[in-house]
XYZ file of C-alpha atoms in Angstrom:
668
model
C 6.155 -116.881 118.816
C 2.429 -116.525 117.946
C 0.809 -113.256 118.991
C -1.186 -113.201 122.207
C -4.864 -112.285 122.392
C -3.895 -109.000 124.071
C -1.384 -108.290 121.310
C -3.954 -108.934 118.564
C -6.482 -106.733 120.332
C -3.947 -103.905 120.660
C -2.994 -104.217 116.990
C -6.645 -103.962 115.980
C -7.115 -100.882 118.173
C -4.213 -99.096 116.428
C -5.594 -99.514 112.929
C -5.825 -96.033 111.454
C -3.545 -94.465 114.080
C -0.327 -92.943 112.660
C 1.648 -94.794 115.347
C 0.970 -97.978 113.341
C 3.884 -96.838 111.142
C 6.138 -97.839 114.037
C 4.807 -101.409 113.906
C 5.692 -101.729 110.233
C 9.064 -100.130 110.820
C 10.019 -102.485 113.664
C 8.838 -105.503 111.698
C 11.057 -104.555 108.748
C 13.987 -104.019 111.091
C 13.434 -107.412 112.683
C 13.309 -109.115 109.268
C 16.424 -107.292 108.069
C 18.311 -108.218 111.226
C 17.343 -111.867 110.781
C 18.573 -111.749 107.172
C 22.084 -110.906 108.352
C 24.780 -108.975 106.492
C 23.000 -109.024 103.139
C 20.213 -106.792 104.521
C 22.363 -104.508 106.690
C 22.179 -101.605 104.226
C 18.366 -101.625 104.594
C 18.474 -101.366 108.368
C 17.887 -98.118 110.258
C 19.445 -99.394 113.472
C 21.861 -96.869 115.019
C 22.864 -98.298 118.371
C 22.110 -99.031 121.984
C 21.484 -96.904 125.044
C 24.482 -96.455 127.292
C 22.932 -94.149 129.866
C 19.377 -92.868 130.182
C 17.621 -90.157 132.168
C 14.340 -88.278 131.924
C 15.865 -85.439 129.897
C 19.013 -86.825 128.280
C 20.319 -90.076 126.877
C 23.740 -91.322 125.830
C 23.800 -93.895 123.075
C 26.568 -96.149 121.828
C 26.890 -96.562 118.093
C 29.304 -97.824 115.477
C 30.602 -96.417 112.193
C 28.860 -99.051 109.993
C 25.514 -98.218 111.597
C 25.960 -94.471 111.077
C 27.116 -94.921 107.482
C 24.197 -97.212 106.669
C 21.645 -94.525 107.635
C 23.480 -91.741 105.773
C 25.095 -90.221 108.851
C 23.854 -88.994 112.220
C 24.442 -85.229 112.307
C 23.914 -83.010 115.302
C 20.300 -81.937 115.525
C 18.934 -85.008 113.749
C 16.039 -87.017 115.153
C 16.408 -90.572 116.469
C 13.783 -92.827 117.976
C 14.239 -95.039 121.027
C 12.030 -98.109 121.483
C 11.943 -100.798 124.146
C 13.377 -104.165 123.138
C 10.547 -106.765 123.150
C 11.066 -109.514 125.696
C 10.463 -113.127 124.747
C 7.319 -114.690 126.160
C 6.131 -111.364 127.542
C 2.370 -111.882 128.086
C 1.744 -108.152 128.488
C 4.025 -106.148 126.166
C 4.116 -102.365 126.616
C 1.818 -100.241 124.458
C 3.296 -99.257 121.117
C 5.304 -96.045 121.518
C 8.682 -94.491 120.939
C 10.731 -91.811 122.649
C 12.035 -89.037 120.431
C 15.699 -88.107 120.746
C 17.638 -85.240 119.225
C 21.393 -85.615 118.807
C 23.160 -82.843 120.724
C 26.815 -83.838 120.495
C 29.550 -86.441 120.730
C 30.266 -88.033 124.078
C 33.227 -89.898 125.481
C 32.824 -93.650 125.966
C 34.061 -95.476 129.057
C 36.988 -96.690 126.933
C 37.876 -93.274 125.549
C 41.364 -93.084 127.178
C 42.330 -96.507 125.825
C 41.009 -95.624 122.362
C 43.023 -92.401 122.305
C 46.129 -94.322 123.392
C 45.590 -96.785 120.555
C 45.223 -93.932 118.031
C 48.396 -92.374 119.352
C 50.361 -95.598 119.013
C 49.016 -96.281 115.522
C 49.900 -92.866 114.162
C 53.266 -92.899 115.884
C 54.150 -96.171 114.219
C 52.539 -95.090 110.934
C 50.826 -98.442 110.537
C 49.314 -98.632 107.023
C 46.265 -100.672 108.001
C 44.469 -102.051 111.014
C 43.780 -105.607 111.929
C 40.151 -106.684 112.165
C 40.091 -106.693 115.956
C 41.523 -103.184 116.315
C 39.253 -101.845 113.596
C 36.230 -103.268 115.365
C 37.272 -101.667 118.629
C 37.953 -98.186 117.247
C 34.767 -97.745 115.220
C 32.557 -97.559 118.310
C 31.589 -94.219 119.810
C 28.918 -92.461 121.851
C 26.462 -89.648 121.166
C 24.667 -87.361 123.598
C 20.959 -86.844 122.947
C 18.147 -84.761 124.372
C 14.952 -86.643 125.213
C 12.193 -84.554 123.615
C 9.222 -86.673 124.655
C 7.107 -89.657 123.613
C 4.766 -90.487 120.738
C 1.964 -92.973 121.456
C -1.680 -93.720 120.779
C -4.000 -91.582 122.868
C -5.483 -93.914 125.522
C -8.765 -91.967 125.360
C -8.982 -92.194 121.577
C -6.823 -94.928 120.032
C -7.339 -93.479 116.548
C -5.548 -90.302 117.615
C -1.793 -89.737 117.909
C -0.579 -88.209 121.166
C 2.687 -86.654 122.283
C 4.002 -85.819 125.723
C 6.947 -83.572 126.479
C 8.155 -86.032 129.105
C 8.515 -89.810 129.397
C 6.382 -92.000 131.621
C 9.135 -94.335 132.770
C 12.872 -94.973 132.609
C 14.080 -98.569 132.840
C 17.494 -100.126 132.412
C 19.442 -98.830 129.440
C 19.924 -102.305 127.930
C 16.163 -102.567 127.416
C 16.197 -100.061 124.518
C 17.299 -99.843 120.901
C 17.870 -96.660 118.917
C 16.981 -96.183 115.248
C 17.149 -93.469 112.619
C 13.511 -93.017 111.544
C 12.563 -93.780 107.951
C 10.405 -91.470 105.838
C 6.986 -92.557 107.236
C 8.213 -92.118 110.809
C 9.833 -88.776 110.008
C 6.534 -87.600 108.540
C 4.815 -88.733 111.726
C 7.376 -86.867 113.857
C 7.212 -83.674 111.809
C 3.546 -83.583 110.788
C 1.731 -86.042 113.033
C 0.642 -83.397 115.541
C -0.404 -80.798 112.945
C -4.202 -80.530 112.618
C -5.509 -81.693 109.256
C -7.601 -78.547 108.852
C -6.178 -75.470 107.099
C -2.858 -77.120 106.265
C -0.131 -75.579 104.119
C 3.296 -76.855 103.070
C 6.115 -74.616 104.276
C 9.092 -76.534 102.890
C 11.113 -79.669 103.597
C 12.766 -81.118 106.657
C 16.473 -80.275 106.642
C 18.360 -81.618 109.671
C 21.626 -79.851 108.797
C 22.914 -77.090 106.581
C 25.366 -79.581 105.032
C 23.610 -81.573 102.313
C 26.445 -84.042 101.666
C 25.429 -87.560 102.708
C 27.737 -90.387 103.732
C 25.713 -92.884 101.724
C 22.308 -93.144 100.082
C 19.777 -90.340 99.957
C 18.048 -88.395 102.690
C 14.271 -88.963 102.928
C 12.249 -86.084 101.487
C 9.794 -85.018 104.157
C 7.466 -82.057 103.521
C 6.927 -79.840 106.554
C 3.259 -79.020 107.044
C 1.826 -76.208 109.138
C -1.757 -75.506 110.120
C -2.931 -71.952 109.539
C -5.182 -72.433 112.566
C -1.971 -72.148 114.615
C -1.360 -68.647 113.286
C -4.724 -66.910 113.080
C -5.331 -64.888 116.206
C -1.862 -65.744 117.550
C 1.568 -64.121 117.650
C 4.379 -65.242 115.377
C 8.004 -64.078 115.540
C 10.553 -64.015 112.689
C 14.170 -63.644 113.795
C 17.330 -63.627 111.708
C 19.786 -61.473 109.832
C 18.622 -59.605 106.763
C 18.566 -61.210 103.287
C 18.269 -64.722 104.720
C 14.623 -65.473 104.063
C 12.391 -63.882 106.713
C 10.257 -62.020 104.159
C 9.968 -65.149 102.030
C 8.527 -67.078 104.995
C 6.134 -64.199 105.721
C 4.869 -64.478 102.140
C 4.402 -68.213 102.575
C 2.369 -67.651 105.744
C 0.222 -65.002 104.072
C -0.217 -67.274 101.046
C -1.141 -70.189 103.291
C -3.834 -68.095 104.959
C -5.203 -66.981 101.577
C -5.398 -70.565 100.300
C -6.658 -72.077 103.548
C -9.549 -69.615 103.759
C -10.389 -69.409 100.032
C -13.521 -71.530 100.423
C -14.413 -70.525 103.970
C -17.797 -69.127 104.821
C -18.110 -65.418 105.495
C -18.073 -65.951 109.243
C -14.807 -67.896 109.052
C -12.765 -65.539 106.895
C -9.368 -64.146 107.816
C -8.455 -60.650 106.700
C -4.755 -59.779 106.470
C -3.093 -56.376 106.744
C 0.541 -56.186 105.592
C 2.636 -53.131 106.470
C 5.013 -53.339 103.516
C 7.894 -51.013 104.367
C 10.040 -52.103 101.399
C 7.304 -52.566 98.810
C 8.202 -56.234 98.259
C 4.754 -57.684 98.999
C 2.988 -55.259 96.672
C 5.482 -55.037 93.778
C 7.419 -57.572 91.716
C 11.171 -57.132 91.469
C 12.422 -59.405 88.633
C 15.986 -58.160 89.010
C 16.042 -59.533 92.567
C 13.976 -62.623 91.732
C 11.183 -61.336 93.944
C 7.551 -62.201 93.221
C 4.922 -60.191 95.022
C 1.967 -61.484 96.966
C -0.281 -59.002 95.159
C 0.676 -60.246 91.688
C 0.047 -63.891 92.546
C -3.292 -63.325 94.275
C -4.580 -60.203 92.556
C -8.239 -61.063 93.234
C -7.668 -61.526 96.952
C -5.304 -58.575 97.505
C -5.789 -54.808 97.647
C -2.844 -52.391 97.599
C -2.781 -48.906 99.097
C 0.292 -46.841 98.219
C 1.713 -43.472 99.168
C 3.419 -43.326 95.769
C 1.497 -45.219 93.120
C 3.588 -47.284 90.694
C 2.575 -47.749 87.043
C 2.992 -51.541 87.167
C 1.000 -52.047 90.402
C -2.720 -51.265 90.582
C -3.302 -49.483 93.879
C -5.445 -47.021 95.735
C -4.006 -43.832 97.255
C -2.943 -44.138 100.875
C -4.075 -40.650 101.742
C -6.829 -38.774 103.530
C -9.026 -36.038 102.119
C -8.491 -33.595 104.972
C -11.328 -31.374 103.722
C -13.912 -34.164 103.767
C -12.591 -35.742 106.967
C -11.892 -32.664 109.108
C -12.113 -34.453 112.447
C -9.607 -37.144 111.431
C -7.478 -34.617 109.554
C -7.023 -32.347 112.539
C -6.149 -35.334 114.741
C -3.469 -36.440 112.264
C -1.999 -32.953 111.993
C -1.952 -32.617 115.778
C -0.069 -35.894 116.179
C 2.440 -34.954 113.493
C 3.039 -31.522 115.000
C 3.652 -33.129 118.386
C 6.011 -35.726 116.859
C 7.969 -32.924 115.167
C 8.154 -31.026 118.464
C 6.144 -28.010 117.282
C 5.327 -26.519 120.690
C 4.442 -22.840 120.193
C 1.421 -21.775 122.218
C -0.790 -21.027 119.225
C 0.221 -24.364 117.618
C -0.627 -26.263 120.811
C -4.001 -24.506 120.941
C -4.685 -25.457 117.320
C -3.677 -29.082 117.968
C -6.005 -29.210 120.967
C -9.046 -27.882 119.112
C -11.961 -30.075 118.087
C -13.640 -30.077 114.677
C -16.843 -32.050 114.000
C -17.160 -34.585 111.211
C -19.353 -33.956 108.167
C -21.565 -36.867 109.274
C -22.049 -35.386 112.747
C -23.184 -32.075 111.227
C -25.517 -33.804 108.794
C -27.160 -35.701 111.663
C -28.044 -32.562 113.639
C -31.864 -32.249 113.620
C -32.297 -28.459 113.248
C -30.658 -26.152 110.669
C -29.952 -23.558 113.362
C -27.828 -26.086 115.275
C -25.543 -26.525 112.276
C -24.341 -22.933 111.900
C -21.486 -22.960 114.433
C -20.212 -26.499 113.592
C -20.203 -25.636 109.880
C -18.320 -22.423 110.541
C -15.671 -24.330 112.491
C -15.220 -26.751 109.597
C -14.855 -23.765 107.278
C -12.132 -22.334 109.532
C -10.269 -25.622 109.218
C -10.751 -25.546 105.438
C -9.292 -22.025 105.321
C -6.220 -23.231 107.252
C -5.729 -26.113 104.811
C -6.133 -23.824 101.806
C -3.641 -21.298 103.169
C -1.169 -24.133 103.867
C -1.388 -25.214 100.224
C -3.518 -28.368 100.539
C -5.246 -28.775 97.138
C -9.045 -29.024 97.093
C -11.781 -30.053 94.693
C -14.175 -27.167 95.376
C -16.947 -28.625 93.241
C -16.779 -31.819 95.264
C -16.846 -29.858 98.535
C -19.943 -27.988 97.420
C -21.658 -31.351 97.042
C -21.302 -32.122 100.742
C -24.335 -31.875 102.997
C -23.564 -29.088 105.434
C -26.419 -26.617 105.813
C -28.768 -27.535 102.997
C -28.539 -28.728 99.398
C -28.462 -25.112 98.162
C -26.135 -23.654 100.804
C -23.071 -21.719 99.769
C -20.464 -23.880 101.479
C -17.744 -21.218 101.577
C -19.899 -18.523 103.231
C -19.518 -18.565 107.047
C -22.756 -16.602 107.311
C -21.493 -13.870 109.649
C -24.082 -11.281 110.612
C -24.211 -7.949 108.786
C -23.018 -5.928 111.820
C -19.810 -7.919 112.102
C -18.979 -7.746 108.408
C -19.583 -3.966 108.354
C -17.421 -3.528 111.442
C -14.637 -5.478 109.748
C -14.901 -4.272 106.136
C -16.720 -0.912 106.443
C -20.151 0.209 105.353
C -19.821 -1.537 102.001
C -18.432 -5.029 102.723
C -17.418 -7.283 99.822
C -19.794 -10.030 98.669
C -19.911 -13.157 100.848
C -17.142 -15.601 99.837
C -17.993 -18.221 97.233
C -14.548 -19.851 96.917
C -11.934 -21.152 99.317
C -9.659 -18.211 98.542
C -12.514 -15.848 99.426
C -13.109 -17.813 102.628
C -9.439 -17.415 103.615
C -9.596 -13.628 103.098
C -12.852 -13.359 105.049
C -11.596 -15.327 108.046
C -8.177 -13.636 108.089
C -9.925 -10.262 108.296
C -12.259 -11.524 111.045
C -9.273 -12.934 113.015
C -7.389 -9.631 112.831
C -10.482 -7.618 113.829
C -11.134 -9.895 116.818
C -7.527 -9.482 117.967
C -7.591 -5.693 117.562
C -11.090 -5.162 118.970
C -11.713 -7.848 121.620
C -14.532 -5.845 123.273
C -16.427 -4.910 120.100
C -20.217 -5.416 120.345
C -20.029 -6.895 116.850
C -18.331 -9.955 118.387
C -21.443 -10.755 120.425
C -23.922 -13.312 119.144
C -27.657 -12.734 118.879
C -28.129 -14.607 122.163
C -25.757 -12.250 123.966
C -22.856 -14.704 124.214
C -19.460 -14.531 122.512
C -19.462 -14.974 118.746
C -16.479 -17.352 118.894
C -15.997 -20.317 121.222
C -12.508 -21.328 122.464
C -12.015 -23.862 119.632
C -12.963 -21.172 117.097
C -10.431 -18.780 118.630
C -7.696 -21.431 118.457
C -8.385 -22.001 114.759
C -8.531 -18.279 113.913
C -5.303 -17.565 115.814
C -3.593 -20.341 113.877
C -4.955 -19.107 110.550
C -3.706 -15.540 111.128
C -1.253 -15.542 114.069
C 0.195 -12.332 115.460
C 3.640 -13.958 115.275
C 4.837 -17.186 113.720
C 4.316 -18.828 110.366
C 0.807 -20.169 110.967
C -0.519 -22.715 108.452
C 2.870 -22.880 106.707
C 4.048 -25.327 109.399
C 1.590 -27.877 107.967
C 3.241 -28.079 104.545
C 5.477 -31.096 105.400
C 2.271 -33.124 105.807
C 0.981 -32.575 102.267
C 1.870 -36.217 101.316
C -0.928 -37.395 103.606
C -3.599 -35.556 101.597
C -5.332 -36.044 98.271
C -8.348 -33.987 97.156
C -10.050 -37.049 95.649
C -9.233 -39.575 98.391
C -11.972 -41.466 100.156
C -11.975 -42.681 103.748
C -9.373 -45.412 103.262
C -9.548 -46.558 106.908
C -13.229 -47.448 106.529
C -12.512 -49.106 103.179
C -9.656 -51.181 104.603
C -11.736 -52.396 107.557
C -14.504 -53.452 105.166
C -12.006 -55.333 102.991
C -10.539 -57.081 106.037
C -14.034 -58.095 107.083
C -14.483 -59.579 103.597
C -11.373 -61.751 104.092
C -9.095 -59.820 101.756
C -5.363 -59.255 102.122
C -4.631 -55.521 102.242
C -1.054 -54.427 101.526
C 0.116 -50.951 102.522
C 2.984 -50.020 100.198
C 5.115 -47.770 102.407
C 8.317 -48.304 100.435
C 8.860 -44.608 99.705
C 7.737 -43.297 103.089
C 9.822 -41.799 105.868
C 10.028 -43.522 109.245
C 7.571 -41.045 110.759
C 5.018 -41.653 108.032
C 5.416 -45.436 108.294
C 4.979 -45.348 112.036
C 1.992 -43.053 111.732
C 0.082 -45.263 109.294
C 1.024 -48.390 111.249
C -0.245 -46.922 114.487
C -3.383 -45.349 113.013
C -4.537 -48.491 111.223
C -3.532 -50.745 114.104
C -5.727 -48.695 116.410
C -8.567 -48.827 113.913
C -8.296 -52.614 113.567
C -8.109 -53.134 117.322
C -11.117 -50.888 117.986
C -13.066 -52.557 115.160
C -12.432 -56.072 116.497
C -13.059 -54.978 120.082
C -16.394 -53.486 119.049
C -17.382 -56.773 117.405
C -16.305 -58.663 120.530
C -18.418 -56.453 122.789
C -21.380 -56.884 120.433
C -20.843 -60.672 120.289
C -20.285 -60.466 116.531
C -16.730 -61.822 116.228
C -17.773 -65.310 115.199
C -14.950 -66.940 113.275
C -13.603 -63.751 111.745
C -9.916 -62.987 112.323
C -7.490 -60.257 111.314
C -3.772 -60.942 110.820
C -1.267 -58.083 110.945
C 2.242 -58.291 109.476
C 4.938 -55.973 110.859
C 8.572 -55.617 109.783
C 11.320 -53.830 111.727
C 9.308 -54.793 114.799
C 11.913 -53.425 117.230
C 10.635 -49.936 116.327
C 7.086 -50.879 117.333
C 7.794 -53.127 120.336
C 10.969 -51.669 121.935
C 12.468 -53.706 124.739
C 12.246 -50.859 127.283
C 8.680 -49.814 126.493
C 6.641 -49.822 129.705
C 3.477 -48.326 128.161
C 1.130 -51.292 128.356
C -1.777 -49.186 127.055
C -0.143 -48.672 123.657
C -1.986 -50.422 120.834
C 0.939 -52.761 120.095
C 1.181 -53.822 123.734
C -2.562 -54.451 123.677
C -2.110 -56.651 120.609
C 0.385 -58.712 122.596
C -1.834 -59.022 125.672
C -5.397 -58.944 124.330
C -5.124 -59.668 120.614
C -6.103 -63.324 120.880
C -9.323 -62.420 122.697
C -10.333 -60.095 119.867
C -9.175 -62.506 117.115
C -6.244 -60.297 116.130
C -3.062 -62.165 115.260
C 0.252 -60.766 114.134
C 3.495 -61.784 112.492
C 6.421 -59.574 113.447
C 9.936 -59.652 112.005
C 13.227 -58.313 113.290
C 16.892 -59.254 113.311
C 17.443 -59.552 117.055
C 15.329 -61.209 119.774
C 16.913 -59.023 122.474
C 15.471 -55.836 120.913
C 11.842 -56.958 121.346
C 9.680 -56.269 124.376
C 9.777 -59.257 126.723
C 6.050 -59.026 127.373
C 5.428 -59.677 123.685
C 8.002 -62.470 123.511
C 6.400 -64.178 126.489
C 3.027 -64.121 124.690
C 4.385 -65.367 121.334
C 3.323 -68.879 120.310
C 5.139 -69.394 116.978
C 8.799 -68.827 116.127
C 10.859 -68.921 112.924
C 14.576 -68.421 113.496
C 17.224 -68.040 110.821
C 20.877 -67.136 111.221
C 21.865 -65.007 114.209
C 25.427 -63.728 114.350
C 25.656 -62.951 118.060
C 25.948 -65.408 120.934
C 24.060 -62.913 123.074
C 21.104 -63.001 120.669
C 21.085 -66.797 120.434
C 21.204 -67.109 124.217
C 18.443 -64.507 124.604
C 16.255 -66.642 122.349
C 16.952 -69.759 124.422
C 15.999 -67.906 127.595
C 12.676 -66.643 126.311
C 11.730 -69.920 124.592
C 13.316 -72.936 126.238
C 12.655 -75.170 123.208
C 15.533 -73.389 121.430
C 18.020 -74.121 124.201
C 20.742 -76.291 122.702
C 20.179 -75.021 119.163
C 22.416 -71.985 119.624
C 25.539 -73.379 117.867
C 23.574 -74.319 114.734
C 21.712 -70.998 114.660
C 25.020 -69.145 114.842
C 26.673 -71.165 112.061
C 23.967 -71.791 109.446
C 23.630 -68.993 106.866
C 21.686 -70.623 104.024
C 18.762 -68.410 102.918
C 15.429 -69.931 103.916
C 16.963 -72.388 106.393
C 14.907 -71.908 109.557
C 14.275 -73.519 112.873
C 10.551 -73.532 113.464
C 8.378 -73.874 116.539
C 4.596 -73.572 116.226
C 1.567 -74.111 118.415
C 1.254 -77.678 117.077
C 4.957 -78.529 116.892
C 6.021 -79.300 120.440
C 9.725 -79.234 119.559
C 11.890 -77.324 117.115
C 11.770 -78.463 113.471
C 14.668 -77.559 111.128
C 13.096 -76.656 107.789
C 14.254 -75.407 104.415
C 11.454 -73.048 103.427
C 10.368 -73.294 99.822
C 10.810 -70.264 97.599
C 7.701 -68.151 97.138
C 7.127 -67.588 93.438
C 4.376 -66.563 91.074
C 3.965 -70.043 89.554
C 4.083 -72.388 92.539
């Protein structure tokens, strides 16, 4: 029958639309069907529709059809198209409904078929006659209706997908096919934006790779990094089954996708590497590191520096950053439940930063702030924190020629403490410790001494000064010795790594924190501290309308420790990432073994999921409850244990895609 004018017009409109692949597919099927038996092996026809609803379909199929397409496993995709009617002047727009096989169903003749099987086996008949064979090879499959692919009516060059179907007509009006490679590529990648694409792996409908006949089409699975920047991504699955490998692929995809981006469009990445696998190669385990492959785009900060991995120290210089240093020590003391009164007073004290002192306009205004910093230095020195005294003397405190270890106490006080002939003013940290210890003891023994009055008539020492002096030389207790467990946080030559990391993130670099040798407390501390810094930095840019196209991606492992299921503190920085991160262009990828251990607020806000093997029905069901797209996939998630075999759902993929993730390596 010659095409109608309407049909020719519609065909012309679809030129350039991916849905045109369906036209070619149906034409080949029609030609193969007309050719008869000789072309049957080229056909992708699977069967007919037995029963159809808006959400499910039951199809009838036959063994020869299933064998010809290489098998129809559970979880595989099928397409359902309307059968064209002869002499139809107004055929429906080109489209297909996407089905996913969910199981085997009984046919209306199932009891009779079972009776026939029973009789055959009972009689041990060696072979079947043609009629019986034809009857027994028919069966039915249950399918989920995932939605429809069609040309967007508003833009016929654009592919569209809906999660529902626009109409359901009689079942006999449809045919069901196994899609060929072009249609599978349309199904898997047709909705993925062309910008910022990366290849994650290949489509893998089932864990079993044995085919009935022929070969399975090779279909690369593409993702768009635009789906991940500024959004939340979850990695679930048992350990050693490929979660970290997929995280590397995502980080690599972001590095490659933004390699040529303008400064305003860059994406900085911060990886909290608790096992050291992103920063360090492990040839024995076949592990290639992200840092080794992209050395120019990556910066590593490590608590323990390794000879084979260039890195910067992940430490603070407590002497040069007294305000930050005291805050860190206070948090650690609280975490370790150090609750003595003099310790609590020390933790609650405030010490100015070197920059704040330098910015004071008058030299006289600097005396008390400098003295308080010196008290903190004396505490650090007594606790055993090493110092570069020459470097400290180069800091701007009072003036370029000031003696930085002399608190500058008045003559009357020093004579009251040391006698008529006091020792020379301290010129080293050790001398500073002795001076302040003596002052602290004198103040405790002589609280009403006139020598403790300032020139203005007020007290010589403010409450914060008293707290520091009482900690330096307590009447009871160990004093600065309690700070010794926190020595790993300090290095006398360390810079302000937080400021450096934020600058590198702004430049679009991937920063890896090697926490492989750290304790849980230290890992959690650095994670929390830097997360707060990143959030505040992005929030500040948002308030100043300077965000532009700049994003920061955070990568967390063992996420159940950071986002516990029973955590009701919605002001915590991690909860704020979940609720407000997208607004401030902060995205995150978090990994854990069990969906049920993660805060539901975070799960509800998560857009992208990668799910490997789960061993518990409870966990699989919890996943299906929080993300309905995974409902029905529970049996396959529980059974499949191949490393890298994931079920993926992203912002662009409207339904779950089974994918075999490629192996991250240094060459590829």
